[in-house]
């Protein structure tokens, strides 16, 4: 096959490209420039967006022996990921920009361009597996539980997944580093990326405050009694306990947690741990990574709501426009906007965006 | 199969230059040393300087060797600016190479300079009336006028003699990197104050160039330490590269007229073929007089980086505008200065033909061009983000 390898400059995508070449594919390396001004998103040795990273990616492509190009996706990234991140926060939701980037950039803008140019698909260094099964080509968790990235890929529909290649899913990260070294890829010891790539400081709250302002608002309890003030409701996370700056202690002295963020009134609602309990989740914008589950019928599976969260046993039902999940055991703290991913064992069934919880 | 159509970026080194380089590299000695070996290397350098000065119509002492064309351009721009503390205006054209525009912008940001850009006419030459007006109104504020001898993306040759007349006593520098060795270029006849020439564009080695500067003039140096070149440029003389530069220049100029004809015929053949196989192509390099081998063409509905990728997979090397330091392609400022929209500029390629190209190569390129353009158009989907 003719494949485009998306190369971030990190070790995973470099080894993925090398493996694709070794598997006999005709591979071209592409580094995505995600900022029109690379200095703006400069982030030292992290995952993407710096001049150094584009040079690292180029060097890896040279060592592997494949052509290398830089594709300017700055506009698409800004409009599709960064702006969306801001607007979601400003509406009181908690988005996951990596999900969004996979859905709108890596396996949409890049895949479409690749196909237009006459390529068959895109190779990335994500830790997930594609297996041929009786029901078609399905996505499964990567075997390294600490690196598994199937969660952030669950926004890809079957058509996108048909053009997706994840050569690293059958290997643990430590072995990838050893392999990178054996292959002479000097990025072998480059640190993993963790933070959001366009928030180079890692200070998510500060980055949001700079862009959305820091209007003072109230922190209230569930009855509406004012307990303190905050500087920007969107800098709080559902389930957050520390740093609330509440001066009035709870009657029983128990800790209080963020329960709700109300952007319209710029209010943060806090309460007890029990009040965070969620046993029903409704997600909208469903995307199916394989065959669509029979509509309006209960299915058993696992729900996962964070990239490395625990899979929670559940019963789910899809209505066409929504996925409704009933958890066997409650989870504590879930924000609207988070990704809801449904698994059948290790197979990714599909995903939705958390709209509401009970 | 590989077909090299990027001679304006760098040209294949010629055998005369390789031979000169090989011999000179085996020779021990620093040209600034007073002993036997030093004297011998110094003689080689001065022989080369002498010969080069004849080829360019200059006096030997007017040649200041540098490490690159970029360095020579920086020396000219910054040197003239710092040499005239009472004059802070630098006049250049809107389609200069970045090796001129960037030092000027740096002086604007850090040293209080003011940049005046002369616009480009549809014919791909600078607007002389505009220049006249600037000189008439602000002549006593201008530290230097720097206009390239020929444009690297369009090939258009600029009216340097007229610019010199308009400038009067204001120093005129010309970046002649693309012209020297390919078209007539005579320093004395043009009567410019300074000119930049470079070896690797004419079959010489990388890493050597020269600023030709009129006798008796001083420039504030950019590099300090040793003062080897007229106290204006410091650094141990790169004797092997200098010797090879002259060898390449001799070869290029001895064959200039033949090469010019041969390359121009190939260019005309290519352009005619391109118009047939991609009917909606528009040719931007239409000026005359011009360098013989430059074709600049817009392929509507494409992006240059897609065209370049596809040509590269077919073994064909061409180029587009410049890229930023991270390698992100940018619409060519030259084409924007010519009046193209950003999207048309971004859909354009520069093909630069050289002596090593053949008619059969051009035929092979023309054979794949329609499919390359079609695939590039398929890839040009306006992103469906929402």
PDB file of C-alpha atoms in Angstrom, chain B residues 127-384:
ATOM      1  CA  UNK B 127       8.658  50.460 -10.762  1.00  0.00           C
ATOM      2  CA  UNK B 128      11.280  53.030 -11.776  1.00  0.00           C
ATOM      3  CA  UNK B 129       8.882  55.969 -11.425  1.00  0.00           C
ATOM      4  CA  UNK B 130       8.288  54.996  -7.823  1.00  0.00           C
ATOM      5  CA  UNK B 131      12.029  54.824  -7.249  1.00  0.00           C
ATOM      6  CA  UNK B 132      12.521  58.231  -8.856  1.00  0.00           C
ATOM      7  CA  UNK B 133       9.938  59.711  -6.550  1.00  0.00           C
ATOM      8  CA  UNK B 134      11.494  58.160  -3.441  1.00  0.00           C
ATOM      9  CA  UNK B 135      14.960  59.377  -4.421  1.00  0.00           C
ATOM     10  CA  UNK B 136      13.666  62.867  -5.250  1.00  0.00           C
ATOM     11  CA  UNK B 137      11.798  63.191  -1.983  1.00  0.00           C
ATOM     12  CA  UNK B 138      14.098  61.400   0.441  1.00  0.00           C
ATOM     13  CA  UNK B 139      17.450  61.090  -1.326  1.00  0.00           C
ATOM     14  CA  UNK B 140      19.469  62.521   1.536  1.00  0.00           C
ATOM     15  CA  UNK B 141      17.990  59.996   3.990  1.00  0.00           C
ATOM     16  CA  UNK B 142      18.818  56.879   1.942  1.00  0.00           C
ATOM     17  CA  UNK B 143      21.790  54.789   3.137  1.00  0.00           C
ATOM     18  CA  UNK B 144      21.652  52.239   0.319  1.00  0.00           C
ATOM     19  CA  UNK B 145      19.468  51.083  -2.566  1.00  0.00           C
ATOM     20  CA  UNK B 146      19.613  47.315  -3.059  1.00  0.00           C
ATOM     21  CA  UNK B 147      17.875  45.802  -6.095  1.00  0.00           C
ATOM     22  CA  UNK B 148      18.578  42.315  -7.371  1.00  0.00           C
ATOM     23  CA  UNK B 149      20.101  41.959 -10.840  1.00  0.00           C
ATOM     24  CA  UNK B 150      17.638  39.231 -11.740  1.00  0.00           C
ATOM     25  CA  UNK B 151      14.804  37.756  -9.761  1.00  0.00           C
ATOM     26  CA  UNK B 152      15.313  34.196  -8.563  1.00  0.00           C
ATOM     27  CA  UNK B 153      11.686  33.106  -9.002  1.00  0.00           C
ATOM     28  CA  UNK B 154      10.751  34.961 -12.180  1.00  0.00           C
ATOM     29  CA  UNK B 155      14.094  35.313 -13.920  1.00  0.00           C
ATOM     30  CA  UNK B 156      13.334  38.921 -14.859  1.00  0.00           C
ATOM     31  CA  UNK B 157      16.424  41.105 -15.263  1.00  0.00           C
ATOM     32  CA  UNK B 158      16.187  44.493 -13.566  1.00  0.00           C
ATOM     33  CA  UNK B 159      17.157  47.834 -15.121  1.00  0.00           C
ATOM     34  CA  UNK B 160      20.221  48.280 -12.915  1.00  0.00           C
ATOM     35  CA  UNK B 161      21.930  50.929 -15.094  1.00  0.00           C
ATOM     36  CA  UNK B 162      18.839  53.123 -14.905  1.00  0.00           C
ATOM     37  CA  UNK B 163      18.602  52.561 -11.156  1.00  0.00           C
ATOM     38  CA  UNK B 164      22.226  53.687 -10.802  1.00  0.00           C
ATOM     39  CA  UNK B 165      21.439  56.834 -12.803  1.00  0.00           C
ATOM     40  CA  UNK B 166      18.404  57.592 -10.656  1.00  0.00           C
ATOM     41  CA  UNK B 167      20.381  56.935  -7.461  1.00  0.00           C
ATOM     42  CA  UNK B 168      23.017  59.534  -8.250  1.00  0.00           C
ATOM     43  CA  UNK B 169      25.431  59.511  -5.316  1.00  0.00           C
ATOM     44  CA  UNK B 170      23.409  57.059  -3.222  1.00  0.00           C
ATOM     45  CA  UNK B 171      25.189  53.679  -2.992  1.00  0.00           C
ATOM     46  CA  UNK B 172      23.544  50.973  -5.103  1.00  0.00           C
ATOM     47  CA  UNK B 173      23.993  47.307  -4.262  1.00  0.00           C
ATOM     48  CA  UNK B 174      22.768  44.522  -6.522  1.00  0.00           C
ATOM     49  CA  UNK B 175      22.302  40.880  -5.606  1.00  0.00           C
ATOM     50  CA  UNK B 176      23.623  39.269  -8.797  1.00  0.00           C
ATOM     51  CA  UNK B 177      23.691  35.733  -7.460  1.00  0.00           C
ATOM     52  CA  UNK B 178      21.294  34.438 -10.127  1.00  0.00           C
ATOM     53  CA  UNK B 179      22.787  36.432 -12.999  1.00  0.00           C
ATOM     54  CA  UNK B 180      26.545  36.095 -12.734  1.00  0.00           C
ATOM     55  CA  UNK B 181      27.751  33.369 -15.098  1.00  0.00           C
ATOM     56  CA  UNK B 182      24.387  33.039 -16.837  1.00  0.00           C
ATOM     57  CA  UNK B 183      23.853  36.430 -18.446  1.00  0.00           C
ATOM     58  CA  UNK B 184      26.087  39.416 -19.178  1.00  0.00           C
ATOM     59  CA  UNK B 185      27.189  40.989 -15.907  1.00  0.00           C
ATOM     60  CA  UNK B 186      29.908  43.631 -15.783  1.00  0.00           C
ATOM     61  CA  UNK B 187      30.549  45.422 -12.514  1.00  0.00           C
ATOM     62  CA  UNK B 188      32.340  48.430 -13.987  1.00  0.00           C
ATOM     63  CA  UNK B 189      29.904  48.866 -16.858  1.00  0.00           C
ATOM     64  CA  UNK B 190      26.884  48.770 -14.545  1.00  0.00           C
ATOM     65  CA  UNK B 191      28.627  51.269 -12.289  1.00  0.00           C
ATOM     66  CA  UNK B 192      26.986  49.832  -9.145  1.00  0.00           C
ATOM     67  CA  UNK B 193      28.624  50.435  -5.791  1.00  0.00           C
ATOM     68  CA  UNK B 194      28.497  46.802  -4.735  1.00  0.00           C
ATOM     69  CA  UNK B 195      27.331  43.433  -6.022  1.00  0.00           C
ATOM     70  CA  UNK B 196      26.888  39.952  -4.590  1.00  0.00           C
ATOM     71  CA  UNK B 197      27.952  36.849  -6.532  1.00  0.00           C
ATOM     72  CA  UNK B 198      27.982  33.222  -5.408  1.00  0.00           C
ATOM     73  CA  UNK B 199      29.822  30.074  -6.528  1.00  0.00           C
ATOM     74  CA  UNK B 200      27.301  27.284  -6.116  1.00  0.00           C
ATOM     75  CA  UNK B 201      24.767  28.785  -8.513  1.00  0.00           C
ATOM     76  CA  UNK B 202      27.238  28.479 -11.393  1.00  0.00           C
ATOM     77  CA  UNK B 203      28.834  25.085 -10.827  1.00  0.00           C
ATOM     78  CA  UNK B 204      31.225  26.075  -8.053  1.00  0.00           C
ATOM     79  CA  UNK B 205      31.358  24.709  -4.505  1.00  0.00           C
ATOM     80  CA  UNK B 206      29.017  25.646  -1.662  1.00  0.00           C
ATOM     81  CA  UNK B 207      30.302  27.941   1.054  1.00  0.00           C
ATOM     82  CA  UNK B 208      31.997  30.634  -1.005  1.00  0.00           C
ATOM     83  CA  UNK B 209      30.694  33.887  -2.471  1.00  0.00           C
ATOM     84  CA  UNK B 210      31.866  37.456  -2.802  1.00  0.00           C
ATOM     85  CA  UNK B 211      30.796  41.002  -2.257  1.00  0.00           C
ATOM     86  CA  UNK B 212      32.251  43.135  -5.025  1.00  0.00           C
ATOM     87  CA  UNK B 213      32.750  46.612  -3.591  1.00  0.00           C
ATOM     88  CA  UNK B 214      34.088  49.689  -5.342  1.00  0.00           C
ATOM     89  CA  UNK B 215      37.647  50.643  -4.482  1.00  0.00           C
ATOM     90  CA  UNK B 216      38.229  53.149  -1.768  1.00  0.00           C
ATOM     91  CA  UNK B 217      34.902  52.565  -0.085  1.00  0.00           C
ATOM     92  CA  UNK B 218      34.596  51.407   3.445  1.00  0.00           C
ATOM     93  CA  UNK B 219      31.859  49.304   4.987  1.00  0.00           C
ATOM     94  CA  UNK B 220      31.226  48.640   8.661  1.00  0.00           C
ATOM     95  CA  UNK B 221      32.091  44.947   9.113  1.00  0.00           C
ATOM     96  CA  UNK B 222      29.617  42.339  10.295  1.00  0.00           C
ATOM     97  CA  UNK B 223      32.320  39.818  11.275  1.00  0.00           C
ATOM     98  CA  UNK B 224      35.322  40.966  13.289  1.00  0.00           C
ATOM     99  CA  UNK B 225      38.591  39.161  13.893  1.00  0.00           C
ATOM    100  CA  UNK B 226      41.623  39.298  11.631  1.00  0.00           C
ATOM    101  CA  UNK B 227      40.417  41.655   8.951  1.00  0.00           C
ATOM    102  CA  UNK B 228      41.621  39.360   6.148  1.00  0.00           C
ATOM    103  CA  UNK B 229      39.494  40.890   3.405  1.00  0.00           C
ATOM    104  CA  UNK B 230      40.187  44.637   3.239  1.00  0.00           C
ATOM    105  CA  UNK B 231      39.492  44.922   6.986  1.00  0.00           C
ATOM    106  CA  UNK B 232      35.847  44.545   5.962  1.00  0.00           C
ATOM    107  CA  UNK B 233      35.470  40.780   6.271  1.00  0.00           C
ATOM    108  CA  UNK B 234      37.312  38.597   8.772  1.00  0.00           C
ATOM    109  CA  UNK B 235      37.895  34.854   8.725  1.00  0.00           C
ATOM    110  CA  UNK B 236      40.623  32.587   7.366  1.00  0.00           C
ATOM    111  CA  UNK B 237      40.443  32.655   3.584  1.00  0.00           C
ATOM    112  CA  UNK B 238      38.800  29.497   2.244  1.00  0.00           C
ATOM    113  CA  UNK B 239      41.503  29.038  -0.378  1.00  0.00           C
ATOM    114  CA  UNK B 240      40.305  25.775  -1.987  1.00  0.00           C
ATOM    115  CA  UNK B 241      36.761  27.083  -2.371  1.00  0.00           C
ATOM    116  CA  UNK B 242      37.963  30.425  -3.748  1.00  0.00           C
ATOM    117  CA  UNK B 243      40.151  28.703  -6.333  1.00  0.00           C
ATOM    118  CA  UNK B 244      37.266  26.432  -7.319  1.00  0.00           C
ATOM    119  CA  UNK B 245      34.882  29.412  -7.498  1.00  0.00           C
ATOM    120  CA  UNK B 246      37.087  31.022 -10.115  1.00  0.00           C
ATOM    121  CA  UNK B 247      37.448  27.758 -12.035  1.00  0.00           C
ATOM    122  CA  UNK B 248      33.651  27.424 -12.121  1.00  0.00           C
ATOM    123  CA  UNK B 249      33.221  31.054 -13.173  1.00  0.00           C
ATOM    124  CA  UNK B 250      35.736  30.682 -16.005  1.00  0.00           C
ATOM    125  CA  UNK B 251      33.927  27.615 -17.262  1.00  0.00           C
ATOM    126  CA  UNK B 252      30.478  29.198 -16.963  1.00  0.00           C
ATOM    127  CA  UNK B 253      31.432  32.400 -18.727  1.00  0.00           C
ATOM    128  CA  UNK B 254      33.376  30.649 -21.497  1.00  0.00           C
ATOM    129  CA  UNK B 255      30.202  28.674 -22.284  1.00  0.00           C
ATOM    130  CA  UNK B 256      27.672  31.338 -21.383  1.00  0.00           C
ATOM    131  CA  UNK B 257      26.310  32.156 -24.821  1.00  0.00           C
ATOM    132  CA  UNK B 258      25.942  28.533 -25.887  1.00  0.00           C
ATOM    133  CA  UNK B 259      24.360  27.582 -22.583  1.00  0.00           C
ATOM    134  CA  UNK B 260      21.993  30.508 -22.776  1.00  0.00           C
ATOM    135  CA  UNK B 261      20.687  29.420 -26.191  1.00  0.00           C
ATOM    136  CA  UNK B 262      20.429  25.771 -25.241  1.00  0.00           C
ATOM    137  CA  UNK B 263      18.631  26.440 -21.954  1.00  0.00           C
ATOM    138  CA  UNK B 264      16.287  29.004 -23.439  1.00  0.00           C
ATOM    139  CA  UNK B 265      15.232  26.585 -26.186  1.00  0.00           C
ATOM    140  CA  UNK B 266      14.478  23.930 -23.579  1.00  0.00           C
ATOM    141  CA  UNK B 267      12.527  26.453 -21.536  1.00  0.00           C
ATOM    142  CA  UNK B 268      10.423  27.555 -24.520  1.00  0.00           C
ATOM    143  CA  UNK B 269       9.824  23.917 -25.443  1.00  0.00           C
ATOM    144  CA  UNK B 270       8.728  23.172 -21.873  1.00  0.00           C
ATOM    145  CA  UNK B 271       6.397  26.166 -21.644  1.00  0.00           C
ATOM    146  CA  UNK B 272       4.756  25.346 -24.990  1.00  0.00           C
ATOM    147  CA  UNK B 273       4.273  21.727 -23.910  1.00  0.00           C
ATOM    148  CA  UNK B 274       2.950  22.732 -20.506  1.00  0.00           C
ATOM    149  CA  UNK B 275       0.300  24.979 -22.041  1.00  0.00           C
ATOM    150  CA  UNK B 276      -0.846  22.053 -24.172  1.00  0.00           C
ATOM    151  CA  UNK B 277      -0.997  19.428 -21.432  1.00  0.00           C
ATOM    152  CA  UNK B 278      -2.353  21.678 -18.650  1.00  0.00           C
ATOM    153  CA  UNK B 279      -4.501  24.165 -20.606  1.00  0.00           C
ATOM    154  CA  UNK B 280      -5.423  26.371 -17.642  1.00  0.00           C
ATOM    155  CA  UNK B 281      -1.827  26.865 -16.479  1.00  0.00           C
ATOM    156  CA  UNK B 282      -0.761  30.475 -16.262  1.00  0.00           C
ATOM    157  CA  UNK B 283       2.864  31.438 -16.810  1.00  0.00           C
ATOM    158  CA  UNK B 284       4.217  34.125 -14.489  1.00  0.00           C
ATOM    159  CA  UNK B 285       7.738  34.269 -15.903  1.00  0.00           C
ATOM    160  CA  UNK B 286       7.033  36.295 -19.018  1.00  0.00           C
ATOM    161  CA  UNK B 287       9.609  39.082 -18.749  1.00  0.00           C
ATOM    162  CA  UNK B 288      12.251  39.893 -21.306  1.00  0.00           C
ATOM    163  CA  UNK B 289      15.187  40.257 -20.812  1.00  0.00           C
ATOM    164  CA  UNK B 290      15.334  37.335 -18.429  1.00  0.00           C
ATOM    165  CA  UNK B 291      17.468  34.465 -17.217  1.00  0.00           C
ATOM    166  CA  UNK B 292      17.231  31.650 -19.733  1.00  0.00           C
ATOM    167  CA  UNK B 293      15.999  28.779 -17.574  1.00  0.00           C
ATOM    168  CA  UNK B 294      13.335  30.003 -15.171  1.00  0.00           C
ATOM    169  CA  UNK B 295       9.702  28.995 -15.579  1.00  0.00           C
ATOM    170  CA  UNK B 296       7.202  30.120 -12.999  1.00  0.00           C
ATOM    171  CA  UNK B 297       3.717  28.719 -13.428  1.00  0.00           C
ATOM    172  CA  UNK B 298       0.431  28.764 -11.532  1.00  0.00           C
ATOM    173  CA  UNK B 299      -1.717  25.626 -11.548  1.00  0.00           C
ATOM    174  CA  UNK B 300      -5.132  26.844 -10.396  1.00  0.00           C
ATOM    175  CA  UNK B 301      -6.849  24.757  -7.742  1.00  0.00           C
ATOM    176  CA  UNK B 302      -3.695  23.149  -6.379  1.00  0.00           C
ATOM    177  CA  UNK B 303      -1.250  23.692  -3.544  1.00  0.00           C
ATOM    178  CA  UNK B 304       2.435  23.851  -4.372  1.00  0.00           C
ATOM    179  CA  UNK B 305       3.467  21.462  -1.610  1.00  0.00           C
ATOM    180  CA  UNK B 306       1.182  18.779  -3.046  1.00  0.00           C
ATOM    181  CA  UNK B 307       2.580  19.368  -6.553  1.00  0.00           C
ATOM    182  CA  UNK B 308       6.142  19.152  -5.250  1.00  0.00           C
ATOM    183  CA  UNK B 309       5.431  15.957  -3.307  1.00  0.00           C
ATOM    184  CA  UNK B 310       3.868  14.308  -6.357  1.00  0.00           C
ATOM    185  CA  UNK B 311       6.652  15.460  -8.686  1.00  0.00           C
ATOM    186  CA  UNK B 312       9.192  14.199  -6.163  1.00  0.00           C
ATOM    187  CA  UNK B 313       7.548  10.754  -6.145  1.00  0.00           C
ATOM    188  CA  UNK B 314       7.925  10.817  -9.949  1.00  0.00           C
ATOM    189  CA  UNK B 315      11.625  11.641  -9.510  1.00  0.00           C
ATOM    190  CA  UNK B 316      11.265  15.262 -10.595  1.00  0.00           C
ATOM    191  CA  UNK B 317      12.775  18.047  -8.476  1.00  0.00           C
ATOM    192  CA  UNK B 318      11.293  21.536  -8.644  1.00  0.00           C
ATOM    193  CA  UNK B 319      10.549  24.208  -6.071  1.00  0.00           C
ATOM    194  CA  UNK B 320       8.082  26.792  -4.834  1.00  0.00           C
ATOM    195  CA  UNK B 321       8.381  29.840  -2.620  1.00  0.00           C
ATOM    196  CA  UNK B 322      10.501  29.610   0.472  1.00  0.00           C
ATOM    197  CA  UNK B 323       9.663  27.749   3.657  1.00  0.00           C
ATOM    198  CA  UNK B 324       9.797  29.010   7.230  1.00  0.00           C
ATOM    199  CA  UNK B 325      12.413  27.658   9.609  1.00  0.00           C
ATOM    200  CA  UNK B 326      10.173  24.760  10.602  1.00  0.00           C
ATOM    201  CA  UNK B 327       9.734  23.923   6.928  1.00  0.00           C
ATOM    202  CA  UNK B 328       6.184  25.157   6.522  1.00  0.00           C
ATOM    203  CA  UNK B 329       5.639  26.273   2.934  1.00  0.00           C
ATOM    204  CA  UNK B 330       4.631  29.908   2.523  1.00  0.00           C
ATOM    205  CA  UNK B 331       3.082  31.575  -0.505  1.00  0.00           C
ATOM    206  CA  UNK B 332       5.898  33.192  -2.469  1.00  0.00           C
ATOM    207  CA  UNK B 333       6.339  36.867  -1.550  1.00  0.00           C
ATOM    208  CA  UNK B 334       7.720  37.359  -5.063  1.00  0.00           C
ATOM    209  CA  UNK B 335       4.464  36.274  -6.684  1.00  0.00           C
ATOM    210  CA  UNK B 336       2.414  38.245  -4.185  1.00  0.00           C
ATOM    211  CA  UNK B 337       4.549  41.298  -5.067  1.00  0.00           C
ATOM    212  CA  UNK B 338       3.818  40.579  -8.720  1.00  0.00           C
ATOM    213  CA  UNK B 339       0.120  40.898  -7.900  1.00  0.00           C
ATOM    214  CA  UNK B 340      -0.953  37.270  -7.541  1.00  0.00           C
ATOM    215  CA  UNK B 341      -3.468  36.388  -4.840  1.00  0.00           C
ATOM    216  CA  UNK B 342      -2.124  34.313  -1.931  1.00  0.00           C
ATOM    217  CA  UNK B 343      -3.997  31.264  -3.183  1.00  0.00           C
ATOM    218  CA  UNK B 344      -2.592  31.628  -6.714  1.00  0.00           C
ATOM    219  CA  UNK B 345       0.891  32.230  -5.295  1.00  0.00           C
ATOM    220  CA  UNK B 346       0.439  29.089  -3.222  1.00  0.00           C
ATOM    221  CA  UNK B 347      -0.545  27.148  -6.357  1.00  0.00           C
ATOM    222  CA  UNK B 348       2.671  28.022  -8.206  1.00  0.00           C
ATOM    223  CA  UNK B 349       5.908  26.259  -8.990  1.00  0.00           C
ATOM    224  CA  UNK B 350       9.324  27.405 -10.096  1.00  0.00           C
ATOM    225  CA  UNK B 351      11.049  25.127 -12.555  1.00  0.00           C
ATOM    226  CA  UNK B 352      14.646  26.132 -13.244  1.00  0.00           C
ATOM    227  CA  UNK B 353      16.337  24.475 -16.192  1.00  0.00           C
ATOM    228  CA  UNK B 354      20.104  24.087 -16.457  1.00  0.00           C
ATOM    229  CA  UNK B 355      22.797  22.845 -18.787  1.00  0.00           C
ATOM    230  CA  UNK B 356      22.460  19.223 -17.718  1.00  0.00           C
ATOM    231  CA  UNK B 357      18.796  18.972 -18.748  1.00  0.00           C
ATOM    232  CA  UNK B 358      17.753  17.364 -22.025  1.00  0.00           C
ATOM    233  CA  UNK B 359      14.742  17.494 -24.327  1.00  0.00           C
ATOM    234  CA  UNK B 360      13.910  13.919 -23.428  1.00  0.00           C
ATOM    235  CA  UNK B 361      13.786  14.880 -19.746  1.00  0.00           C
ATOM    236  CA  UNK B 362      11.391  17.702 -20.542  1.00  0.00           C
ATOM    237  CA  UNK B 363       9.223  15.221 -22.473  1.00  0.00           C
ATOM    238  CA  UNK B 364       9.156  12.910 -19.448  1.00  0.00           C
ATOM    239  CA  UNK B 365       8.096  15.771 -17.194  1.00  0.00           C
ATOM    240  CA  UNK B 366       5.355  16.843 -19.596  1.00  0.00           C
ATOM    241  CA  UNK B 367       4.122  13.239 -19.740  1.00  0.00           C
ATOM    242  CA  UNK B 368       3.409  13.097 -15.987  1.00  0.00           C
ATOM    243  CA  UNK B 369       2.302  16.700 -15.517  1.00  0.00           C
ATOM    244  CA  UNK B 370      -1.443  16.235 -16.232  1.00  0.00           C
ATOM    245  CA  UNK B 371      -1.756  13.390 -13.733  1.00  0.00           C
ATOM    246  CA  UNK B 372       0.282  15.277 -11.104  1.00  0.00           C
ATOM    247  CA  UNK B 373      -1.923  18.343 -11.454  1.00  0.00           C
ATOM    248  CA  UNK B 374      -5.080  16.236 -11.338  1.00  0.00           C
ATOM    249  CA  UNK B 375      -4.022  14.453  -8.134  1.00  0.00           C
ATOM    250  CA  UNK B 376      -2.965  17.744  -6.547  1.00  0.00           C
ATOM    251  CA  UNK B 377      -6.436  19.088  -7.336  1.00  0.00           C
ATOM    252  CA  UNK B 378      -8.061  16.031  -5.771  1.00  0.00           C
ATOM    253  CA  UNK B 379      -6.068  16.663  -2.606  1.00  0.00           C
ATOM    254  CA  UNK B 380      -7.064  20.292  -2.494  1.00  0.00           C
ATOM    255  CA  UNK B 381     -10.204  19.850  -0.501  1.00  0.00           C
ATOM    256  CA  UNK B 382     -11.309  22.802   1.526  1.00  0.00           C
ATOM    257  CA  UNK B 383     -11.304  21.351   5.010  1.00  0.00           C
ATOM    258  CA  UNK B 384     -14.769  20.290   6.105  1.00  0.00           C
TER     259      UNK B 384
END
